[in-house]
Tab-separated table of C-alpha atoms in Angstrom:
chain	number	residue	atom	x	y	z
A	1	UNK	CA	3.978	-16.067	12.448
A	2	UNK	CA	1.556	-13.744	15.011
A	3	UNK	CA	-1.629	-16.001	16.297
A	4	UNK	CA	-4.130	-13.482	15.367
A	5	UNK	CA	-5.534	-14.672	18.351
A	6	UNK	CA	-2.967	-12.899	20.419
A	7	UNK	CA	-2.944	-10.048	18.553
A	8	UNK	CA	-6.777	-8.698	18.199
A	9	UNK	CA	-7.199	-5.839	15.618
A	10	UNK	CA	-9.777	-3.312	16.762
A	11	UNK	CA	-13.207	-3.542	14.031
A	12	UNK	CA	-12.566	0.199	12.774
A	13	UNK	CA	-8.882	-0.966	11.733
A	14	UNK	CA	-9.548	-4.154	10.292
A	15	UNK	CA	-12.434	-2.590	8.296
A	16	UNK	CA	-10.466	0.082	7.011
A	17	UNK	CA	-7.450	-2.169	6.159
A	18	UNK	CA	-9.822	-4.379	4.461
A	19	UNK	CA	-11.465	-2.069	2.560
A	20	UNK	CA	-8.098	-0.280	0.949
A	21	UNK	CA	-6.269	-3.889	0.204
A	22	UNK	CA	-8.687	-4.581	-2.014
A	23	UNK	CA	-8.960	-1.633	-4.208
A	24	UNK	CA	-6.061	-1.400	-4.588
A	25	UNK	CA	-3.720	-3.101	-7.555
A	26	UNK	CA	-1.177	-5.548	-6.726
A	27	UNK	CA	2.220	-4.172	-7.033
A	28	UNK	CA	6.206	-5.063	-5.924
A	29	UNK	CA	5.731	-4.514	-2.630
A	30	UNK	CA	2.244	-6.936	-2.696
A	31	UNK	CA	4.218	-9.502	-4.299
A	32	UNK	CA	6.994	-9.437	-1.583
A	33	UNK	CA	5.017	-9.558	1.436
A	34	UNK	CA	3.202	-12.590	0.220
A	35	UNK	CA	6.575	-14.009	-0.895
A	36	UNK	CA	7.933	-13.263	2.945
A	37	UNK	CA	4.567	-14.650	4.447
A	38	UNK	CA	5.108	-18.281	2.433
A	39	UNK	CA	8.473	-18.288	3.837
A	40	UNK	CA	6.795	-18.029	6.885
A	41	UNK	CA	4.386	-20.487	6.927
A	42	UNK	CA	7.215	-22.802	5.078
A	43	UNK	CA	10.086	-22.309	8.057
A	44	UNK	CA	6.794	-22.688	10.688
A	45	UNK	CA	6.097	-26.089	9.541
A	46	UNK	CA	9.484	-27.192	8.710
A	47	UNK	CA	8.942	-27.746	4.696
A	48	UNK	CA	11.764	-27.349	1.921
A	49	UNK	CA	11.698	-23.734	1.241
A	50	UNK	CA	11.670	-24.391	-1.951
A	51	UNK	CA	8.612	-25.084	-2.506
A	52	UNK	CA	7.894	-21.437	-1.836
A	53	UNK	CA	10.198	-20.588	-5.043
A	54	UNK	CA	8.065	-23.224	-6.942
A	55	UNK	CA	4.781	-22.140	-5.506
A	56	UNK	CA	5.564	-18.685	-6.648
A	57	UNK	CA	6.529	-19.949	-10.122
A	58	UNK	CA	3.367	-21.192	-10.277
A	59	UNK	CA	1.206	-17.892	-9.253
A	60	UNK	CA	3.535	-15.463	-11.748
A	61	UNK	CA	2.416	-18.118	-14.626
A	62	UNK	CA	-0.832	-17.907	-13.177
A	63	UNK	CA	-1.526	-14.406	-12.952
A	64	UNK	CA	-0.205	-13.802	-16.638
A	65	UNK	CA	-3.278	-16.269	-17.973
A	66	UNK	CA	-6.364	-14.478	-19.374
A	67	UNK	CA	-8.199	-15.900	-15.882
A	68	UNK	CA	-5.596	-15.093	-13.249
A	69	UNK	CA	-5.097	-11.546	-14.220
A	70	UNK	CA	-8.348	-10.509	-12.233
A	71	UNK	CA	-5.992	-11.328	-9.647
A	72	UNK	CA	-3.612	-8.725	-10.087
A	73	UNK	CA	-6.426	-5.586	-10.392
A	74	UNK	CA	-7.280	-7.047	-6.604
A	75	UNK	CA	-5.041	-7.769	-3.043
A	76	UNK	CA	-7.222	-9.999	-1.768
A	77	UNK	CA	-7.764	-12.296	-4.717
A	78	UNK	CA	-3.791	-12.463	-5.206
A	79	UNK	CA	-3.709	-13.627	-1.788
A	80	UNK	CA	-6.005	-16.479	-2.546
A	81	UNK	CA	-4.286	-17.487	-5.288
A	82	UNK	CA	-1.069	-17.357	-3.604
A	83	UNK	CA	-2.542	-19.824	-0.510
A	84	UNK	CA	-4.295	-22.213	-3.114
């Protein structure tokens, strides 16, 4: 996991990385990166990594409700949904 803290983005980057994230559908390649990024934050703090397999149970179910579809027309709110 990078500390962002370490690893400063310049504004104009950040910005534009914001900006086309969240226009942006979420797709395979969304879905995977987020998957890889649990695992991540799973192996950091030395949880079952199966809880990312559940977890992501969870947010497919989620995302296929009337409410969490919003979720898939935007990156960022996926990504909130996948942390909560």
């Amino acid at each position: 996991i990078k500390d962002y803290r370490t690893h400063p983005r310049s504004k104009s980057s950040s910005t534009t990385t914001s900006t086309s994230t969240t226009s942006k559908p979420v797709d395979a390649e969304c879905r995977i990166k987020m998957c890889e990024w649990c695992f991540q934050v799973v192996d950091f703090c030395k949880f079952r990594r199966e809880t990312v397999t559940i977890g992501m149970s969870f947010l497919d179910r989620y995302v296929t409700t009337p409410t969490g579809r919003s979720a898939l027309q935007n990156r960022k709110e996926y990504q909130l949904a996948a942390m909560t």
